[in-house]
Short mmCIF file of C-alpha atoms in Angstrom, two decimals:
data_model
loop_
_atom_site.label_atom_id
_atom_site.label_comp_id
_atom_site.label_asym_id
_atom_site.label_seq_id
_atom_site.Cartn_x
_atom_site.Cartn_y
_atom_site.Cartn_z
CA MET A 1 98.19 -285.91 72.99
CA ASN A 2 101.73 -284.57 73.46
CA GLY A 3 101.57 -281.14 75.12
CA ARG A 4 104.76 -279.85 73.51
CA VAL A 5 103.63 -280.81 70.03
CA LEU A 6 100.26 -279.20 70.67
CA ARG A 7 101.91 -275.95 71.75
CA ILE A 8 104.00 -275.97 68.57
CA GLU A 9 100.83 -276.54 66.55
CA LEU A 10 99.15 -273.60 68.25
CA ARG A 11 102.14 -271.32 67.59
CA ARG A 12 102.81 -272.25 63.97
CA SER A 13 99.41 -273.15 62.52
CA VAL A 14 96.46 -270.99 61.60
CA ALA A 15 94.42 -272.54 64.44
CA PRO A 16 94.60 -269.42 66.69
CA TRP A 17 93.24 -267.33 63.84
CA ALA A 18 90.15 -269.53 63.76
CA GLY A 19 89.31 -268.33 67.26
CA VAL A 20 89.91 -264.70 66.26
CA VAL A 21 87.73 -265.03 63.16
CA VAL A 22 84.89 -266.38 65.31
CA LEU A 23 85.26 -264.03 68.28
CA VAL A 24 85.73 -260.66 66.57
CA PRO A 25 82.65 -260.83 64.27
CA ALA A 26 80.55 -262.07 67.20
CA LEU A 27 81.53 -259.14 69.42
CA ALA A 28 81.14 -256.71 66.51
CA PHE A 29 77.65 -258.06 65.82
CA LEU A 30 76.58 -257.72 69.44
CA TYR A 31 78.11 -254.30 70.11
CA LEU A 32 77.83 -252.48 66.78
CA LEU A 33 74.31 -253.49 65.79
CA ASN A 34 71.34 -252.37 67.84
CA GLY A 35 68.86 -255.23 68.08
CA ALA A 36 66.60 -257.16 70.42
CA TRP A 37 69.67 -258.51 72.25
CA TRP A 38 70.19 -255.06 73.82
CA SER A 39 66.67 -254.31 75.06
CA GLY A 40 64.40 -255.36 77.89
CA THR A 41 64.57 -258.22 80.33
CA THR A 42 65.95 -260.58 77.67
CA ALA A 43 68.99 -258.48 76.74
CA TRP A 44 72.11 -260.60 76.37
CA THR A 45 73.68 -258.86 79.38
CA ALA A 46 70.54 -258.86 81.57
CA GLN A 47 70.14 -262.50 82.69
CA TRP A 48 72.11 -265.74 82.43
CA THR A 49 69.70 -267.74 80.28
CA PRO A 50 69.19 -264.95 77.70
CA LEU A 51 72.99 -264.58 77.59
CA ALA A 52 73.33 -268.26 76.70
CA LEU A 53 70.49 -268.15 74.16
CA TRP A 54 71.66 -264.99 72.40
CA THR A 55 75.25 -266.22 72.09
CA ARG A 56 73.93 -269.56 70.79
CA SER A 57 71.79 -267.73 68.23
CA LEU A 58 75.00 -266.23 66.78
CA LEU A 59 75.93 -269.74 65.62
CA PHE A 60 73.61 -269.12 62.69
CA TYR A 61 76.65 -267.29 61.23
CA LEU A 62 79.54 -268.58 63.33
CA TRP A 63 78.97 -272.31 62.79
CA PRO A 64 79.37 -272.11 58.97
CA LEU A 65 82.53 -270.09 59.59
CA ALA A 66 83.86 -272.82 61.89
CA VAL A 67 83.12 -275.51 59.29
CA GLY A 68 84.91 -273.52 56.57
CA LEU A 69 87.91 -272.74 58.79
CA GLY A 70 88.17 -276.39 59.77
CA ALA A 71 88.18 -277.36 56.10
CA LEU A 72 90.91 -274.83 55.41
CA GLN A 73 92.99 -276.33 58.21
CA GLY A 74 92.32 -279.83 56.89
CA LEU A 75 93.87 -278.90 53.53
CA ARG A 76 97.21 -277.95 55.08
CA ASP A 77 99.03 -281.20 54.32
CA HIS A 78 97.62 -281.27 50.80
CA ARG A 79 98.68 -277.66 50.12
CA SER A 80 102.22 -278.32 51.39
CA LYS A 81 102.37 -281.59 49.37
CA MET A 82 103.44 -283.52 52.46
CA SER A 83 100.67 -286.11 52.55
CA GLU A 84 102.77 -288.98 51.21
CA LEU A 85 105.73 -288.06 53.45
CA LEU A 86 103.57 -288.00 56.57
CA THR A 87 101.93 -291.34 55.79
CA SER A 88 105.37 -292.93 55.52
CA THR A 89 106.29 -292.01 59.12
CA SER A 90 105.88 -294.44 61.97
CA ARG A 91 103.63 -292.14 63.96
CA PRO A 92 99.97 -293.28 63.82
CA ALA A 93 97.64 -291.12 61.73
CA ARG A 94 95.30 -290.71 64.67
CA HIS A 95 98.04 -288.92 66.64
CA ARG A 96 98.57 -286.37 63.88
CA ALA A 97 94.81 -285.96 63.50
CA ALA A 98 94.38 -285.42 67.24
CA ILE A 99 96.99 -282.63 67.27
CA LEU A 100 95.45 -280.96 64.21
CA ALA A 101 91.88 -281.20 65.51
CA GLY A 102 92.83 -280.44 69.11
CA ALA A 103 94.55 -277.15 68.32
CA THR A 104 91.58 -275.80 66.37
CA ALA A 105 89.10 -277.16 68.92
CA ILE A 106 90.89 -275.41 71.78
CA THR A 107 90.94 -272.04 70.03
CA LEU A 108 87.29 -272.20 68.93
CA ALA A 109 86.06 -273.34 72.34
CA SER A 110 88.18 -270.64 74.02
CA ALA A 111 86.81 -267.95 71.69
CA PHE A 112 83.22 -268.95 72.45
CA ALA A 113 83.99 -269.14 76.18
CA PHE A 114 85.47 -265.63 76.06
CA LEU A 115 82.35 -264.35 74.29
CA VAL A 116 80.19 -265.80 77.07
CA LEU A 117 82.58 -264.41 79.69
CA VAL A 118 82.26 -260.87 78.26
CA GLY A 119 78.50 -261.07 78.63
CA GLY A 120 78.68 -262.88 81.97
CA VAL A 121 80.67 -260.09 83.63
CA GLN A 122 77.90 -257.65 82.69
CA VAL A 123 75.13 -260.04 83.75
CA LEU A 124 76.67 -260.18 87.23
CA ALA A 125 76.20 -256.42 87.51
CA HIS A 126 72.57 -256.50 86.36
CA THR A 127 70.90 -259.35 88.23
CA GLU A 128 70.72 -260.83 91.71
CA TYR A 129 69.56 -264.21 90.40
CA THR A 130 72.40 -266.60 89.66
CA HIS A 131 72.09 -270.24 88.59
CA LEU A 132 73.80 -272.86 86.41
CA GLY A 133 70.82 -273.80 84.27
CA TRP A 134 72.24 -271.74 81.41
CA LEU A 135 75.54 -273.64 81.32
CA PRO A 136 74.39 -276.64 79.19
CA ILE A 137 73.16 -274.21 76.51
CA SER A 138 76.62 -272.66 76.22
CA LEU A 139 78.50 -275.97 76.48
CA VAL A 140 76.50 -277.40 73.58
CA GLY A 141 77.23 -274.20 71.66
CA ALA A 142 80.98 -274.62 72.15
CA LEU A 143 80.71 -278.31 71.20
CA SER A 144 78.89 -277.39 67.98
CA LEU A 145 81.76 -275.12 66.90
CA VAL A 146 84.30 -277.86 67.64
CA ALA A 147 82.27 -280.58 65.92
CA GLY A 148 81.69 -278.39 62.86
CA ALA A 149 85.38 -277.57 62.55
CA VAL A 150 86.44 -281.24 62.91
CA LEU A 151 83.85 -282.28 60.34
CA GLY A 152 85.21 -279.62 57.99
CA MET A 153 88.77 -280.92 58.49
CA GLY A 154 87.74 -284.47 57.73
CA ALA A 155 85.72 -283.49 54.68
CA ALA A 156 88.62 -281.44 53.30
CA ARG A 157 91.03 -284.33 53.88
CA ALA A 158 88.66 -286.63 51.98
CA LEU A 159 88.05 -284.07 49.19
CA PRO A 160 91.31 -282.09 48.95
CA SER A 161 90.30 -279.22 46.69
CA PRO A 162 90.62 -275.42 47.05
CA LEU A 163 86.87 -275.26 46.51
CA THR A 164 86.11 -277.49 49.49
CA PRO A 165 86.30 -274.84 52.29
CA PRO A 166 84.00 -272.27 50.63
CA ALA A 167 81.62 -274.99 49.46
CA LEU A 168 81.38 -276.47 52.97
CA ALA A 169 80.92 -273.04 54.58
CA MET A 170 78.14 -272.18 52.13
CA GLY A 171 76.54 -275.59 52.59
CA ALA A 172 76.60 -275.16 56.37
CA PHE A 173 75.02 -271.71 56.06
CA VAL A 174 72.26 -273.05 53.80
CA PHE A 175 71.65 -275.82 56.34
CA THR A 176 71.22 -273.39 59.24
CA ALA A 177 69.03 -271.11 57.11
CA LEU A 178 66.73 -273.96 56.05
CA MET A 179 66.45 -275.14 59.65
CA TYR A 180 65.47 -271.63 60.72
CA MET A 181 63.12 -270.75 57.86
CA SER A 182 61.48 -273.79 56.26
CA LEU A 183 62.64 -277.35 56.92
CA GLY A 184 62.92 -276.69 60.65
CA ARG A 185 59.55 -274.94 60.99
CA THR A 186 56.02 -276.31 61.13
CA GLN A 187 53.08 -274.12 60.13
CA THR A 188 50.33 -273.93 62.72
CA ASP A 189 46.99 -272.19 63.06
CA THR A 190 46.05 -270.69 66.39
CA ALA A 191 42.57 -270.93 67.88
CA ASP A 192 41.96 -267.38 66.62
CA GLY A 193 42.69 -268.32 63.03
CA PHE A 194 46.14 -266.69 62.85
CA THR A 195 48.78 -268.61 60.92
CA SER A 196 52.17 -268.95 62.57
CA THR A 197 55.14 -271.31 62.62
CA GLU A 198 56.92 -273.12 65.41
CA PRO A 199 60.19 -275.11 65.53
CA ASN A 200 59.99 -278.84 64.91
CA ARG A 201 62.24 -281.72 65.94
CA VAL A 202 64.46 -281.43 62.86
CA SER A 203 65.26 -277.79 63.64
CA LEU A 204 67.05 -278.93 66.80
CA LEU A 205 69.78 -280.47 64.63
CA SER A 206 70.86 -276.90 63.90
CA PRO A 207 73.44 -275.44 66.30
CA THR A 208 71.49 -272.19 66.58
CA VAL A 209 68.42 -271.59 68.76
CA GLU A 210 65.38 -269.34 68.82
CA ASP A 211 65.78 -265.78 70.09
CA ALA A 212 65.23 -265.30 73.82
CA ARG A 213 61.52 -264.51 74.42
CA GLU A 214 61.37 -264.59 78.22
CA ALA A 215 64.13 -264.52 80.82
CA PHE A 216 62.77 -267.67 82.47
CA VAL A 217 62.36 -269.77 79.29
CA THR A 218 65.12 -272.28 78.60
CA LEU A 219 65.84 -275.42 76.59
CA SER A 220 64.72 -278.74 78.04
CA ALA A 221 67.13 -281.45 79.16
CA SER A 222 66.10 -283.75 76.29
CA VAL A 223 67.18 -281.06 73.83
CA HIS A 224 70.63 -280.85 75.42
CA VAL A 225 71.02 -284.65 75.35
CA GLY A 226 69.82 -285.04 71.78
CA GLN A 227 71.99 -282.23 70.44
CA THR A 228 75.04 -283.56 72.28
CA ILE A 229 74.58 -287.02 70.71
CA TRP A 230 74.24 -285.49 67.25
CA LEU A 231 77.31 -283.28 67.65
CA LEU A 232 79.46 -286.09 69.05
CA GLY A 233 78.50 -288.19 66.02
CA MET A 234 79.46 -285.29 63.78
CA ALA A 235 82.84 -284.89 65.49
CA ALA A 236 83.49 -288.64 65.34
CA THR A 237 82.82 -288.67 61.59
CA GLY A 238 85.14 -285.71 61.06
CA PHE A 239 87.92 -287.37 63.03
CA ALA A 240 87.41 -290.70 61.23
CA LEU A 241 87.66 -288.92 57.87
CA LEU A 242 90.91 -287.30 59.02
CA VAL A 243 92.55 -290.69 59.60
CA ALA A 244 90.85 -292.64 56.79
CA ALA A 245 93.23 -293.73 54.04
CA THR A 246 90.95 -295.69 51.69
CA PRO A 247 87.59 -295.01 50.02
CA ARG A 248 86.03 -297.80 52.04
CA ALA A 249 87.28 -296.30 55.32
CA ARG A 250 85.89 -292.90 54.31
CA LEU A 251 82.52 -294.45 53.57
CA THR A 252 82.55 -296.23 56.94
CA ALA A 253 83.45 -292.93 58.62
CA LEU A 254 79.97 -291.61 57.77
CA ALA A 255 78.39 -294.11 60.17
CA PRO A 256 78.81 -292.02 63.38
CA VAL A 257 77.11 -288.91 62.02
CA LEU A 258 74.23 -290.91 60.55
CA ALA A 259 73.81 -292.90 63.76
CA GLY A 260 74.07 -289.71 65.81
CA ALA A 261 71.33 -288.05 63.75
CA ALA A 262 69.05 -291.09 64.04
CA ILE A 263 69.49 -291.42 67.80
CA ALA A 264 69.18 -287.67 68.32
CA LEU A 265 65.86 -287.54 66.47
CA LEU A 266 64.57 -290.26 68.79
CA VAL A 267 65.67 -288.31 71.87
CA LEU A 268 64.70 -284.78 70.78
CA PRO A 269 61.14 -283.75 71.69
CA ALA A 270 58.57 -283.49 68.90
CA ASP A 271 56.33 -280.97 70.70
CA ALA A 272 57.54 -277.36 70.59
CA ARG A 273 56.22 -276.88 74.14
CA ARG A 274 58.75 -279.48 75.33
CA MET A 275 61.64 -277.82 73.50
CA TYR A 276 61.47 -274.39 75.09
CA VAL A 277 60.20 -274.77 78.63
CA VAL A 278 59.74 -272.61 81.72
CA ASP A 279 62.58 -272.83 84.22
CA GLU A 280 60.48 -273.37 87.35
CA ALA A 281 63.20 -272.11 89.69
CA ALA A 282 63.65 -268.90 87.69
CA ALA A 283 59.88 -268.34 87.45
CA GLU A 284 59.31 -268.77 91.18
CA LEU A 285 57.57 -265.71 92.59
CA VAL A 286 59.11 -263.30 95.10
CA CYS A 287 56.52 -261.06 96.78
CA ASN A 288 56.16 -257.83 98.71
CA GLY A 289 52.59 -258.06 99.95
CA PRO A 290 50.24 -258.37 96.95
CA VAL A 291 52.98 -257.46 94.44
CA CYS A 292 55.02 -260.38 93.08
CA VAL A 293 57.78 -260.81 90.50
CA THR A 294 59.82 -263.80 89.34
CA LYS A 295 63.25 -264.50 90.79
CA THR A 296 64.82 -263.32 87.56
CA GLN A 297 63.37 -259.84 88.15
CA GLN A 298 63.58 -259.66 91.94
CA VAL A 299 65.86 -256.62 91.66
CA GLN A 300 62.80 -254.74 90.29
CA LEU A 301 60.57 -255.53 93.27
CA ALA A 302 61.68 -252.61 95.44
CA ASP A 303 60.73 -250.07 92.74
CA LEU A 304 57.51 -251.89 91.85
CA ALA A 305 56.02 -252.54 95.28
CA GLY A 306 55.04 -248.95 96.19
CA PRO A 307 53.45 -247.98 92.85
CA GLY A 308 51.85 -251.43 92.65
CA LYS A 309 50.12 -251.15 96.02
CA GLU A 310 48.97 -247.63 95.17
CA ALA A 311 47.55 -248.85 91.85
CA LEU A 312 45.62 -251.61 93.62
CA ARG A 313 44.24 -249.09 96.14
CA LEU A 314 43.06 -246.76 93.38
CA LEU A 315 41.56 -249.61 91.37
CA HIS A 316 39.64 -250.81 94.43
CA GLY A 317 38.34 -247.31 95.06
CA ALA A 318 37.12 -247.08 91.47
CA LEU A 319 35.83 -250.61 90.88
CA GLY A 320 34.96 -251.86 94.35
CA ASP A 321 34.72 -255.63 94.66
CA GLN A 322 35.37 -256.02 90.93
CA ALA A 323 38.92 -254.66 91.31
CA PRO A 324 41.99 -256.91 91.07
CA ALA A 325 43.59 -257.81 94.38
CA SER A 326 47.19 -258.52 93.38
CA ILE A 327 49.89 -257.80 90.84
CA ARG A 328 52.32 -260.43 89.60
CA GLU A 329 54.68 -260.92 86.73
CA ASN A 330 53.15 -262.92 83.90
CA THR A 331 54.84 -266.33 83.57
CA ALA A 332 52.53 -267.83 80.94
CA VAL A 333 54.38 -268.92 77.79
CA LEU A 334 51.95 -269.03 74.86
CA PRO A 335 52.56 -269.89 71.18
CA GLU A 336 53.34 -266.97 68.91
CA GLY A 337 50.18 -265.57 67.34
CA SER A 338 47.87 -266.80 70.11
CA THR A 339 45.55 -264.55 72.10
CA PRO A 340 46.83 -263.47 75.55
CA GLN A 341 45.03 -264.83 78.60
CA TRP A 342 44.20 -262.46 81.44
CA SER A 343 42.85 -262.68 84.98
CA ARG A 344 40.08 -260.56 86.52
CA LYS A 345 41.55 -260.72 90.03
CA THR A 346 45.25 -260.33 89.20
CA VAL A 347 47.08 -257.69 87.18
CA LEU A 348 49.55 -259.66 85.06
CA LEU A 349 52.69 -257.66 84.47
CA ASP A 350 55.30 -257.84 81.71
CA PHE A 351 58.39 -255.71 82.31
CA ASP A 352 58.99 -255.54 78.54
CA ASP A 353 55.59 -253.93 77.92
CA ASP A 354 56.21 -250.46 76.48
CA ILE A 355 54.11 -248.52 78.98
CA VAL A 356 55.55 -250.43 81.95
CA ALA A 357 59.20 -250.35 80.84
CA ALA A 358 59.12 -246.57 80.33
CA ALA A 359 57.44 -245.71 83.66
CA LYS A 360 58.76 -244.95 87.15
CA GLY A 361 57.05 -243.78 90.33
CA GLU A 362 53.66 -242.17 89.67
CA GLU A 363 53.85 -242.99 85.98
CA LEU A 364 54.34 -246.65 86.92
CA THR A 365 51.17 -246.46 89.01
CA ARG A 366 49.32 -245.15 85.94
CA ALA A 367 50.77 -247.93 83.81
CA LEU A 368 49.67 -250.62 86.28
CA ILE A 369 46.17 -249.15 86.43
CA ALA A 370 46.10 -249.30 82.63
CA LYS A 371 47.14 -252.96 82.63
CA GLY A 372 44.54 -253.76 85.28
CA MET A 373 41.76 -252.11 83.27
CA VAL A 374 42.76 -253.02 79.69
CA PRO A 375 45.66 -255.53 79.61
CA GLY A 376 45.77 -255.64 75.80
CA CYS A 377 44.85 -258.31 73.26
CA THR A 378 47.58 -258.01 70.64
CA PRO A 379 48.52 -261.60 69.64
CA VAL A 380 51.64 -262.97 71.33
CA GLY A 381 54.80 -261.93 69.49
CA TRP A 382 53.01 -259.24 67.47
CA SER A 383 53.06 -255.48 67.86
CA GLY A 384 50.56 -252.77 67.13
CA PHE A 385 48.92 -249.58 68.37
CA GLY A 386 45.23 -248.75 68.34
CA GLY A 387 41.98 -249.39 70.17
CA ASP A 388 43.43 -251.10 73.23
CA GLU A 389 45.82 -248.21 73.86
CA TYR A 390 43.03 -245.66 73.45
CA ALA A 391 40.87 -247.61 75.91
CA GLN A 392 43.76 -247.75 78.41
CA THR A 393 44.18 -243.97 78.27
CA VAL A 394 40.46 -243.34 78.84
CA ALA A 395 40.27 -245.93 81.64
CA VAL A 396 43.23 -244.45 83.52
CA GLY A 397 41.80 -240.98 83.05
CA TRP A 398 38.50 -242.18 84.52
CA VAL A 399 40.20 -243.71 87.59
CA LEU A 400 42.49 -240.74 88.29
CA GLY A 401 40.30 -237.90 87.07
CA ASP A 402 42.76 -236.50 84.52
CA LEU A 403 43.46 -237.53 80.94
CA LYS A 404 46.92 -237.68 79.42
CA PRO A 405 48.83 -240.19 77.26
CA LEU A 406 50.62 -242.93 79.14
CA ARG A 407 54.38 -242.89 79.42
CA GLY A 408 55.68 -245.17 76.68
CA THR A 409 53.18 -243.91 74.09
CA PRO A 410 55.19 -243.19 70.89
CA ALA A 411 55.77 -239.47 70.43
CA SER A 412 54.33 -239.65 66.92
CA MET A 413 51.06 -241.02 68.33
CA ARG A 414 50.50 -238.66 71.27
CA ARG A 415 48.50 -236.10 69.28
CA LYS A 416 46.32 -238.81 67.79
CA VAL A 417 45.75 -240.39 71.20
CA GLU A 418 44.63 -237.03 72.54
CA ALA A 419 42.27 -236.46 69.61
CA GLU A 420 40.72 -239.93 69.88
CA THR A 421 40.38 -240.21 73.64
CA ARG A 422 39.47 -236.77 75.01
CA PRO A 423 35.96 -236.61 73.46
CA VAL A 424 35.25 -240.14 74.74
CA TRP A 425 36.55 -239.30 78.22
CA LYS A 426 34.47 -236.12 78.45
CA LYS A 427 31.36 -237.96 77.29
CA LEU A 428 31.99 -240.72 79.86
CA LYS A 429 32.53 -238.27 82.73
CA ALA A 430 29.27 -236.51 81.85
CA LEU A 431 27.23 -239.66 82.47
CA PRO A 432 25.70 -240.56 85.84
CA ARG A 433 28.09 -242.48 88.09
CA SER A 434 26.14 -245.72 87.80
CA GLU A 435 26.23 -245.61 84.00
CA GLN A 436 29.92 -244.75 84.02
CA LEU A 437 30.61 -247.82 86.13
CA SER A 438 28.43 -249.97 83.88
CA ARG A 439 30.40 -248.95 80.81
CA ILE A 440 33.73 -249.41 82.56
CA ASN A 441 32.76 -252.93 83.66
CA ALA A 442 31.55 -253.79 80.15
CA MET A 443 34.78 -252.42 78.69
CA ARG A 444 36.87 -254.40 81.15
CA ALA A 445 34.93 -257.59 80.40
CA ALA A 446 35.66 -257.18 76.69
CA ALA A 447 39.32 -256.39 77.43
CA LEU A 448 39.88 -259.38 79.72
CA SER A 449 38.15 -261.86 77.40
CA CYS A 450 39.71 -260.39 74.23
CA LYS A 451 36.24 -260.53 72.66
CA GLY A 452 35.06 -257.28 71.19
CA SER A 453 36.63 -253.85 71.16
CA PRO A 454 37.10 -252.20 74.58
CA PHE A 455 37.35 -248.75 73.01
CA ASP A 456 34.05 -249.22 71.16
CA VAL A 457 32.41 -250.25 74.42
CA ILE A 458 33.72 -247.30 76.41
CA SER A 459 32.74 -244.99 73.54
CA GLY A 460 29.16 -246.20 73.82
CA GLY A 461 29.20 -248.17 70.56
CA ALA A 462 28.51 -251.87 70.03
CA SER A 463 31.20 -254.37 70.99
CA ARG A 464 32.57 -256.18 67.99
#
């Protein structure tokens, strides 16, 4: 590819605008809308892997834009009525196609790289854990924009109509939507009877990815390989359509994308648990005595260690040998809708839990006591407020001798929490010590097994 010709193409074509059209909406989406990408340990500026996953998830909208912009660029010769003149020159068609595709590819890849760079600068300020495991996620994202644009160029060259760009953009959007909502999802039933969905192999043909659930969850190597094969086949078909001059050549040009899809489906994992996997290095524990966090959250350890050790001391004083002996960040990755799994001897901590995220110092000690007594049985990925939270409040009040709502309790619920828990707490404190301990142990057994209602047990009613 001639560098001077490429520079002219970049100056005089609409290729630079393709990068602007991709970059500006992406930044506007991230900065102007308040969503899950701004909160907790999986914020797009908190850790490297969430940064890569959140920017990849934007391809749900950006990839159709890239396909449409590529198609618009592919119509340039047809709009200027120069197609016959250009085919009569001695320069090979593949050279012209390479300049056309290269200019747009450079601007789109640069725009996506700049988007990642904006987030990366902020990630550097927020975490001590650096690694390169996130890089393949972003590289495949950039490749998907390039491949989509080249495919759009080739399709527009083969079907030179003003309707081609909007039709391709809409078709690409429908494709990503179907992969995210129906064709790319498989309905499953959890052991508890809840119905949920999980991504299947076909969904991995989409350039977008699932939202970041945990800072240490990433895409597996087989996903990167399979998606790269599929996208290279897509780009090869687009380039072949750009240089094809006959109907037969255009039909032959479809071979790379079909072969790429077939090979990719053989490489991509069929089991959802092999698509999104735990990054073992990121999930490695860093400890201060009995208090441990993952490497991704090691910056939190200094603030957690003191309140954590105090919580363990208080729990041991209240429960004796039945008390947990350690605190560690929860690294279990369970299917959405499944029941959480808890340990009797270890307090499993999630920094995104409402009562933990909102607490510091003494309030954090209260929150950790609450998680040690009643960790909560809301199905994974769901949200709610009710019996478990009431039981937590009573249990912490029993351990510390005073009753008040936990930090992180919604303001609209504080009065209701007080009304529901204070009578139960007073009734519990009025019992003999041995009976108090019996009820607390029964409540904790129900809470840890997620069988029955801890609040019913602590209230003196039957477990259900």
